[in-house]
């Protein structure tokens, strides 16, 4: 799980990695025989029994620095990724973060450029709100309407959803599934399991090769296999 790729000198939420660090992390993966792919590609490969050696890469929020800083590194290492964007904030910024610098978000054209470069585009909701606190009307807008807007924007239905802040409960999970998403990404979904609450591992600027290895091993020990996935 990545977010922004750029200058991390002012990064109170620890959501930014430099392009150099991302490059080193992808190099580490390739040296271990691993390759980063979009979540949709990973799930399709696993369904065919061919997922060994693949790692799902996600970038939340849809920052403009993805095109300038992340995409060239991904291309260099022959990786793809899933970019979770906010169709209700295209061309805006991360106004939901009260601390730290304002980071610009991709425009509609930027999202199409990322899709044209082979990246999967998924929904992060419309506006980045905690869906566990949303009423039914807002929950429907954040899930159903965001998917419709992305399909209009890219020409293909969005298969994936990502819960803002990683917060999810059974009501929210059911709403995402009912909206037509094939899968959804969380962070630590607790007792919930299945393709609509996929757990992810946060990767940050401090994650060198040793830390990545430890995180990977600890994550596999802590998380039980996801129900419904082979």
PDB file of C-alpha atoms in Angstrom:
ATOM      1  CA  UNK A   1       0.000   0.000   0.000  1.00  0.00           C
ATOM      2  CA  UNK A   2       1.520   3.271  -1.224  1.00  0.00           C
ATOM      3  CA  UNK A   3       0.124   6.789  -1.398  1.00  0.00           C
ATOM      4  CA  UNK A   4       2.254   9.710  -2.577  1.00  0.00           C
ATOM      5  CA  UNK A   5       5.647   9.492  -4.308  1.00  0.00           C
ATOM      6  CA  UNK A   6       7.747  12.640  -3.985  1.00  0.00           C
ATOM      7  CA  UNK A   7       9.317  14.932  -1.415  1.00  0.00           C
ATOM      8  CA  UNK A   8       8.813  13.457   2.063  1.00  0.00           C
ATOM      9  CA  UNK A   9      10.516  16.199   4.095  1.00  0.00           C
ATOM     10  CA  UNK A  10       7.102  17.375   5.359  1.00  0.00           C
ATOM     11  CA  UNK A  11       5.109  14.177   5.798  1.00  0.00           C
ATOM     12  CA  UNK A  12       3.259  14.040   9.163  1.00  0.00           C
ATOM     13  CA  UNK A  13       1.055  11.119   8.084  1.00  0.00           C
ATOM     14  CA  UNK A  14       4.022   9.142   6.714  1.00  0.00           C
ATOM     15  CA  UNK A  15       2.272   8.501   3.394  1.00  0.00           C
ATOM     16  CA  UNK A  16       5.078   9.590   1.067  1.00  0.00           C
ATOM     17  CA  UNK A  17       8.068   7.750  -0.360  1.00  0.00           C
ATOM     18  CA  UNK A  18      10.701   9.275  -2.611  1.00  0.00           C
ATOM     19  CA  UNK A  19      11.083   7.979  -6.171  1.00  0.00           C
ATOM     20  CA  UNK A  20      14.520   6.694  -5.165  1.00  0.00           C
ATOM     21  CA  UNK A  21      13.064   4.667  -2.280  1.00  0.00           C
ATOM     22  CA  UNK A  22      10.313   3.253  -4.483  1.00  0.00           C
ATOM     23  CA  UNK A  23      12.941   2.285  -7.029  1.00  0.00           C
ATOM     24  CA  UNK A  24      14.949   0.490  -4.350  1.00  0.00           C
ATOM     25  CA  UNK A  25      11.883  -1.332  -3.033  1.00  0.00           C
ATOM     26  CA  UNK A  26      10.893  -2.580  -6.487  1.00  0.00           C
ATOM     27  CA  UNK A  27      14.501  -3.593  -7.126  1.00  0.00           C
ATOM     28  CA  UNK A  28      14.421  -5.608  -3.891  1.00  0.00           C
ATOM     29  CA  UNK A  29      11.261  -7.378  -5.057  1.00  0.00           C
ATOM     30  CA  UNK A  30      12.673  -8.282  -8.452  1.00  0.00           C
ATOM     31  CA  UNK A  31      15.843  -9.676  -6.876  1.00  0.00           C
ATOM     32  CA  UNK A  32      13.605 -12.013  -4.873  1.00  0.00           C
ATOM     33  CA  UNK A  33      11.805 -13.137  -8.012  1.00  0.00           C
ATOM     34  CA  UNK A  34       8.734 -10.989  -7.352  1.00  0.00           C
ATOM     35  CA  UNK A  35       6.917  -8.592  -9.688  1.00  0.00           C
ATOM     36  CA  UNK A  36       4.412  -5.898  -8.821  1.00  0.00           C
ATOM     37  CA  UNK A  37       1.033  -5.999 -10.557  1.00  0.00           C
ATOM     38  CA  UNK A  38      -2.410  -4.470 -10.184  1.00  0.00           C
ATOM     39  CA  UNK A  39      -4.785  -6.121  -7.734  1.00  0.00           C
ATOM     40  CA  UNK A  40      -7.097  -7.188 -10.563  1.00  0.00           C
ATOM     41  CA  UNK A  41      -4.183  -8.886 -12.326  1.00  0.00           C
ATOM     42  CA  UNK A  42      -3.093 -10.568  -9.103  1.00  0.00           C
ATOM     43  CA  UNK A  43      -6.569 -11.916  -8.353  1.00  0.00           C
ATOM     44  CA  UNK A  44      -7.036 -13.161 -11.917  1.00  0.00           C
ATOM     45  CA  UNK A  45      -3.685 -14.952 -11.783  1.00  0.00           C
ATOM     46  CA  UNK A  46      -4.516 -16.538  -8.441  1.00  0.00           C
ATOM     47  CA  UNK A  47      -7.834 -17.760  -9.821  1.00  0.00           C
ATOM     48  CA  UNK A  48      -5.852 -19.564 -12.537  1.00  0.00           C
ATOM     49  CA  UNK A  49      -3.413 -20.944  -9.981  1.00  0.00           C
ATOM     50  CA  UNK A  50      -0.641 -18.724 -11.378  1.00  0.00           C
ATOM     51  CA  UNK A  51      -0.224 -16.075  -8.692  1.00  0.00           C
ATOM     52  CA  UNK A  52       3.136 -17.216  -7.354  1.00  0.00           C
ATOM     53  CA  UNK A  53       5.729 -14.454  -7.577  1.00  0.00           C
ATOM     54  CA  UNK A  54       3.194 -11.642  -8.001  1.00  0.00           C
ATOM     55  CA  UNK A  55       2.681  -8.809  -5.524  1.00  0.00           C
ATOM     56  CA  UNK A  56      -0.304  -6.475  -5.674  1.00  0.00           C
ATOM     57  CA  UNK A  57       0.734  -2.798  -5.677  1.00  0.00           C
ATOM     58  CA  UNK A  58      -1.746  -0.082  -4.745  1.00  0.00           C
ATOM     59  CA  UNK A  59      -1.499   3.711  -4.669  1.00  0.00           C
ATOM     60  CA  UNK A  60      -4.262   5.451  -2.709  1.00  0.00           C
ATOM     61  CA  UNK A  61      -5.799   8.905  -3.250  1.00  0.00           C
ATOM     62  CA  UNK A  62      -4.642   9.559  -6.835  1.00  0.00           C
ATOM     63  CA  UNK A  63      -1.966  12.219  -6.335  1.00  0.00           C
ATOM     64  CA  UNK A  64      -0.587  13.957  -9.402  1.00  0.00           C
ATOM     65  CA  UNK A  65       2.915  12.879  -8.440  1.00  0.00           C
ATOM     66  CA  UNK A  66       1.964   9.349  -9.506  1.00  0.00           C
ATOM     67  CA  UNK A  67       2.416  10.299 -13.158  1.00  0.00           C
ATOM     68  CA  UNK A  68       5.714  12.134 -12.741  1.00  0.00           C
ATOM     69  CA  UNK A  69       7.364  10.074 -10.009  1.00  0.00           C
ATOM     70  CA  UNK A  70       5.760   6.642  -9.615  1.00  0.00           C
ATOM     71  CA  UNK A  71       4.870   5.702 -13.181  1.00  0.00           C
ATOM     72  CA  UNK A  72       8.439   5.950 -14.569  1.00  0.00           C
ATOM     73  CA  UNK A  73       9.736   3.724 -11.764  1.00  0.00           C
ATOM     74  CA  UNK A  74       6.963   1.176 -12.265  1.00  0.00           C
ATOM     75  CA  UNK A  75       7.674   1.145 -15.983  1.00  0.00           C
ATOM     76  CA  UNK A  76      11.407   0.674 -15.392  1.00  0.00           C
ATOM     77  CA  UNK A  77      10.748  -2.476 -13.371  1.00  0.00           C
ATOM     78  CA  UNK A  78       7.977  -3.709 -15.693  1.00  0.00           C
ATOM     79  CA  UNK A  79       5.354  -3.393 -12.956  1.00  0.00           C
ATOM     80  CA  UNK A  80       1.736  -2.374 -13.021  1.00  0.00           C
ATOM     81  CA  UNK A  81      -0.364  -1.143 -10.101  1.00  0.00           C
ATOM     82  CA  UNK A  82      -3.856  -0.185  -8.999  1.00  0.00           C
ATOM     83  CA  UNK A  83      -4.458   3.533  -8.580  1.00  0.00           C
ATOM     84  CA  UNK A  84      -7.405   4.277  -6.287  1.00  0.00           C
ATOM     85  CA  UNK A  85      -8.790   7.714  -7.138  1.00  0.00           C
ATOM     86  CA  UNK A  86     -11.509  10.073  -5.892  1.00  0.00           C
ATOM     87  CA  UNK A  87     -13.738  11.077  -8.832  1.00  0.00           C
ATOM     88  CA  UNK A  88     -15.455  13.660  -6.639  1.00  0.00           C
ATOM     89  CA  UNK A  89     -12.163  15.509  -6.072  1.00  0.00           C
ATOM     90  CA  UNK A  90     -10.486  15.386  -9.491  1.00  0.00           C
ATOM     91  CA  UNK A  91      -8.129  18.316  -9.850  1.00  0.00           C
ATOM     92  CA  UNK A  92      -8.471  19.141  -6.152  1.00  0.00           C
ATOM     93  CA  UNK A  93      -6.175  18.346  -3.252  1.00  0.00           C
ATOM     94  CA  UNK A  94      -5.972  16.313  -0.036  1.00  0.00           C
ATOM     95  CA  UNK A  95      -8.257  18.600   1.913  1.00  0.00           C
ATOM     96  CA  UNK A  96      -9.149  15.725   4.275  1.00  0.00           C
ATOM     97  CA  UNK A  97      -5.645  15.936   5.821  1.00  0.00           C
ATOM     98  CA  UNK A  98      -5.600  18.819   8.347  1.00  0.00           C
ATOM     99  CA  UNK A  99      -1.816  18.612   8.778  1.00  0.00           C
ATOM    100  CA  UNK A 100       0.995  18.708   6.280  1.00  0.00           C
ATOM    101  CA  UNK A 101       1.268  20.141   2.783  1.00  0.00           C
ATOM    102  CA  UNK A 102      -1.562  20.306   0.293  1.00  0.00           C
ATOM    103  CA  UNK A 103      -0.953  17.690  -2.400  1.00  0.00           C
ATOM    104  CA  UNK A 104      -2.691  18.096  -5.767  1.00  0.00           C
ATOM    105  CA  UNK A 105      -4.841  15.257  -7.083  1.00  0.00           C
ATOM    106  CA  UNK A 106      -5.034  13.972 -10.629  1.00  0.00           C
ATOM    107  CA  UNK A 107      -7.365  15.614 -13.099  1.00  0.00           C
ATOM    108  CA  UNK A 108      -9.650  13.560 -15.330  1.00  0.00           C
ATOM    109  CA  UNK A 109      -7.008  13.702 -18.042  1.00  0.00           C
ATOM    110  CA  UNK A 110      -4.381  12.497 -15.579  1.00  0.00           C
ATOM    111  CA  UNK A 111      -6.505   9.505 -14.619  1.00  0.00           C
ATOM    112  CA  UNK A 112      -6.938   8.630 -18.286  1.00  0.00           C
ATOM    113  CA  UNK A 113      -3.170   8.928 -18.818  1.00  0.00           C
ATOM    114  CA  UNK A 114      -2.528   6.505 -15.965  1.00  0.00           C
ATOM    115  CA  UNK A 115      -5.078   4.070 -17.379  1.00  0.00           C
ATOM    116  CA  UNK A 116      -3.545   4.413 -20.831  1.00  0.00           C
ATOM    117  CA  UNK A 117      -0.169   3.484 -19.337  1.00  0.00           C
ATOM    118  CA  UNK A 118      -1.581   0.141 -18.184  1.00  0.00           C
ATOM    119  CA  UNK A 119      -2.540   1.002 -14.619  1.00  0.00           C
ATOM    120  CA  UNK A 120      -5.784  -0.273 -13.137  1.00  0.00           C
ATOM    121  CA  UNK A 121      -8.086   2.519 -11.941  1.00  0.00           C
ATOM    122  CA  UNK A 122     -10.185   1.800  -8.865  1.00  0.00           C
ATOM    123  CA  UNK A 123     -12.472   3.860  -6.654  1.00  0.00           C
ATOM    124  CA  UNK A 124     -11.457   5.368  -3.324  1.00  0.00           C
ATOM    125  CA  UNK A 125     -14.975   6.686  -2.900  1.00  0.00           C
ATOM    126  CA  UNK A 126     -16.099  10.092  -4.097  1.00  0.00           C
ATOM    127  CA  UNK A 127     -14.582  12.426  -1.525  1.00  0.00           C
ATOM    128  CA  UNK A 128     -12.515  10.461   1.044  1.00  0.00           C
ATOM    129  CA  UNK A 129     -14.879  10.124   3.997  1.00  0.00           C
ATOM    130  CA  UNK A 130     -15.070   7.508   6.741  1.00  0.00           C
ATOM    131  CA  UNK A 131     -17.790   5.269   5.339  1.00  0.00           C
ATOM    132  CA  UNK A 132     -18.515   3.633   8.695  1.00  0.00           C
ATOM    133  CA  UNK A 133     -19.905   7.019   9.781  1.00  0.00           C
ATOM    134  CA  UNK A 134     -21.846   7.719   6.584  1.00  0.00           C
ATOM    135  CA  UNK A 135     -25.625   7.501   6.375  1.00  0.00           C
ATOM    136  CA  UNK A 136     -27.226   5.332   3.697  1.00  0.00           C
ATOM    137  CA  UNK A 137     -27.522   8.145   1.153  1.00  0.00           C
ATOM    138  CA  UNK A 138     -23.891   9.182   1.440  1.00  0.00           C
ATOM    139  CA  UNK A 139     -22.714   5.560   1.463  1.00  0.00           C
ATOM    140  CA  UNK A 140     -24.541   4.912  -1.810  1.00  0.00           C
ATOM    141  CA  UNK A 141     -23.066   8.025  -3.414  1.00  0.00           C
ATOM    142  CA  UNK A 142     -19.532   7.153  -2.313  1.00  0.00           C
ATOM    143  CA  UNK A 143     -19.788   3.623  -3.701  1.00  0.00           C
ATOM    144  CA  UNK A 144     -22.315   3.501  -6.553  1.00  0.00           C
ATOM    145  CA  UNK A 145     -21.850   7.009  -7.957  1.00  0.00           C
ATOM    146  CA  UNK A 146     -18.063   6.886  -7.786  1.00  0.00           C
ATOM    147  CA  UNK A 147     -18.062   3.664  -9.806  1.00  0.00           C
ATOM    148  CA  UNK A 148     -20.366   5.171 -12.436  1.00  0.00           C
ATOM    149  CA  UNK A 149     -18.183   8.270 -12.742  1.00  0.00           C
ATOM    150  CA  UNK A 150     -15.038   6.196 -13.203  1.00  0.00           C
ATOM    151  CA  UNK A 151     -16.674   4.085 -15.895  1.00  0.00           C
ATOM    152  CA  UNK A 152     -17.682   7.275 -17.704  1.00  0.00           C
ATOM    153  CA  UNK A 153     -14.154   8.603 -17.322  1.00  0.00           C
ATOM    154  CA  UNK A 154     -12.160   5.525 -18.380  1.00  0.00           C
ATOM    155  CA  UNK A 155     -14.644   3.604 -20.497  1.00  0.00           C
ATOM    156  CA  UNK A 156     -14.411   0.473 -18.333  1.00  0.00           C
ATOM    157  CA  UNK A 157     -16.149  -0.467 -15.063  1.00  0.00           C
ATOM    158  CA  UNK A 158     -14.074  -0.087 -11.907  1.00  0.00           C
ATOM    159  CA  UNK A 159     -13.485  -3.560 -10.494  1.00  0.00           C
ATOM    160  CA  UNK A 160     -11.841  -2.441  -7.267  1.00  0.00           C
ATOM    161  CA  UNK A 161     -12.681  -0.232  -4.306  1.00  0.00           C
ATOM    162  CA  UNK A 162     -10.465   1.035  -1.485  1.00  0.00           C
ATOM    163  CA  UNK A 163     -11.911   2.081   1.881  1.00  0.00           C
ATOM    164  CA  UNK A 164     -10.858   5.608   2.874  1.00  0.00           C
ATOM    165  CA  UNK A 165      -8.754   5.542   6.051  1.00  0.00           C
ATOM    166  CA  UNK A 166      -8.981   1.742   5.843  1.00  0.00           C
ATOM    167  CA  UNK A 167     -12.130   1.789   7.982  1.00  0.00           C
ATOM    168  CA  UNK A 168     -14.749  -0.838   7.186  1.00  0.00           C
ATOM    169  CA  UNK A 169     -17.539  -2.737   8.898  1.00  0.00           C
ATOM    170  CA  UNK A 170     -19.981  -5.330   7.595  1.00  0.00           C
ATOM    171  CA  UNK A 171     -22.550  -2.737   6.473  1.00  0.00           C
ATOM    172  CA  UNK A 172     -19.962  -0.859   4.423  1.00  0.00           C
ATOM    173  CA  UNK A 173     -18.504  -4.082   2.994  1.00  0.00           C
ATOM    174  CA  UNK A 174     -21.971  -5.192   1.892  1.00  0.00           C
ATOM    175  CA  UNK A 175     -22.622  -1.803   0.255  1.00  0.00           C
ATOM    176  CA  UNK A 176     -19.384  -2.043  -1.731  1.00  0.00           C
ATOM    177  CA  UNK A 177     -20.145  -5.574  -2.872  1.00  0.00           C
ATOM    178  CA  UNK A 178     -23.710  -4.625  -3.808  1.00  0.00           C
ATOM    179  CA  UNK A 179     -22.388  -1.660  -5.828  1.00  0.00           C
ATOM    180  CA  UNK A 180     -20.815  -4.177  -8.209  1.00  0.00           C
ATOM    181  CA  UNK A 181     -17.151  -4.103  -7.227  1.00  0.00           C
ATOM    182  CA  UNK A 182     -15.349  -7.414  -7.662  1.00  0.00           C
ATOM    183  CA  UNK A 183     -12.982  -6.719  -4.770  1.00  0.00           C
ATOM    184  CA  UNK A 184     -12.107  -4.091  -2.190  1.00  0.00           C
ATOM    185  CA  UNK A 185      -8.943  -3.237  -0.275  1.00  0.00           C
ATOM    186  CA  UNK A 186      -8.791  -2.473   3.425  1.00  0.00           C
ATOM    187  CA  UNK A 187      -5.817  -2.271   5.788  1.00  0.00           C
ATOM    188  CA  UNK A 188      -6.635  -4.500   8.744  1.00  0.00           C
ATOM    189  CA  UNK A 189     -10.270  -5.678   8.442  1.00  0.00           C
ATOM    190  CA  UNK A 190     -10.284  -7.518  11.768  1.00  0.00           C
ATOM    191  CA  UNK A 191     -12.665 -10.453  11.783  1.00  0.00           C
ATOM    192  CA  UNK A 192     -14.065  -9.656   8.351  1.00  0.00           C
ATOM    193  CA  UNK A 193     -12.681 -11.713   5.493  1.00  0.00           C
ATOM    194  CA  UNK A 194     -13.199 -12.217   1.789  1.00  0.00           C
ATOM    195  CA  UNK A 195     -12.379 -10.489  -1.511  1.00  0.00           C
ATOM    196  CA  UNK A 196     -14.150  -7.293  -0.413  1.00  0.00           C
ATOM    197  CA  UNK A 197     -11.879  -6.703   2.597  1.00  0.00           C
ATOM    198  CA  UNK A 198      -8.405  -7.554   1.307  1.00  0.00           C
ATOM    199  CA  UNK A 199      -5.756  -6.647   3.911  1.00  0.00           C
ATOM    200  CA  UNK A 200      -2.718  -4.670   2.780  1.00  0.00           C
ATOM    201  CA  UNK A 201       0.757  -3.920   4.063  1.00  0.00           C
ATOM    202  CA  UNK A 202       1.748  -0.257   4.390  1.00  0.00           C
ATOM    203  CA  UNK A 203       5.072   0.584   2.737  1.00  0.00           C
ATOM    204  CA  UNK A 204       6.838   3.801   3.702  1.00  0.00           C
ATOM    205  CA  UNK A 205      10.026   5.780   3.303  1.00  0.00           C
ATOM    206  CA  UNK A 206      11.773   3.929   6.149  1.00  0.00           C
ATOM    207  CA  UNK A 207      11.189   0.501   4.619  1.00  0.00           C
ATOM    208  CA  UNK A 208      14.575  -0.732   3.512  1.00  0.00           C
ATOM    209  CA  UNK A 209      15.194  -4.302   2.351  1.00  0.00           C
ATOM    210  CA  UNK A 210      15.466  -5.650   5.912  1.00  0.00           C
ATOM    211  CA  UNK A 211      12.306  -3.904   7.075  1.00  0.00           C
ATOM    212  CA  UNK A 212      10.375  -5.079   4.020  1.00  0.00           C
ATOM    213  CA  UNK A 213      11.361  -8.675   4.685  1.00  0.00           C
ATOM    214  CA  UNK A 214      10.344  -8.430   8.335  1.00  0.00           C
ATOM    215  CA  UNK A 215       7.044  -6.737   7.487  1.00  0.00           C
ATOM    216  CA  UNK A 216       6.260  -9.373   4.880  1.00  0.00           C
ATOM    217  CA  UNK A 217       6.924 -12.265   7.240  1.00  0.00           C
ATOM    218  CA  UNK A 218       5.090 -10.729  10.180  1.00  0.00           C
ATOM    219  CA  UNK A 219       2.098  -9.889   7.997  1.00  0.00           C
ATOM    220  CA  UNK A 220       1.838 -13.496   6.807  1.00  0.00           C
ATOM    221  CA  UNK A 221       1.977 -14.734  10.411  1.00  0.00           C
ATOM    222  CA  UNK A 222      -0.587 -12.215  11.654  1.00  0.00           C
ATOM    223  CA  UNK A 223      -3.153 -12.478   8.871  1.00  0.00           C
ATOM    224  CA  UNK A 224      -5.118 -15.656   8.215  1.00  0.00           C
ATOM    225  CA  UNK A 225      -5.761 -16.623   4.572  1.00  0.00           C
ATOM    226  CA  UNK A 226      -8.505 -14.561   2.950  1.00  0.00           C
ATOM    227  CA  UNK A 227     -11.755 -16.475   2.637  1.00  0.00           C
ATOM    228  CA  UNK A 228     -12.932 -17.032  -0.918  1.00  0.00           C
ATOM    229  CA  UNK A 229      -9.501 -16.718  -2.543  1.00  0.00           C
ATOM    230  CA  UNK A 230      -7.336 -19.555  -3.760  1.00  0.00           C
TER     231      UNK A 230
END
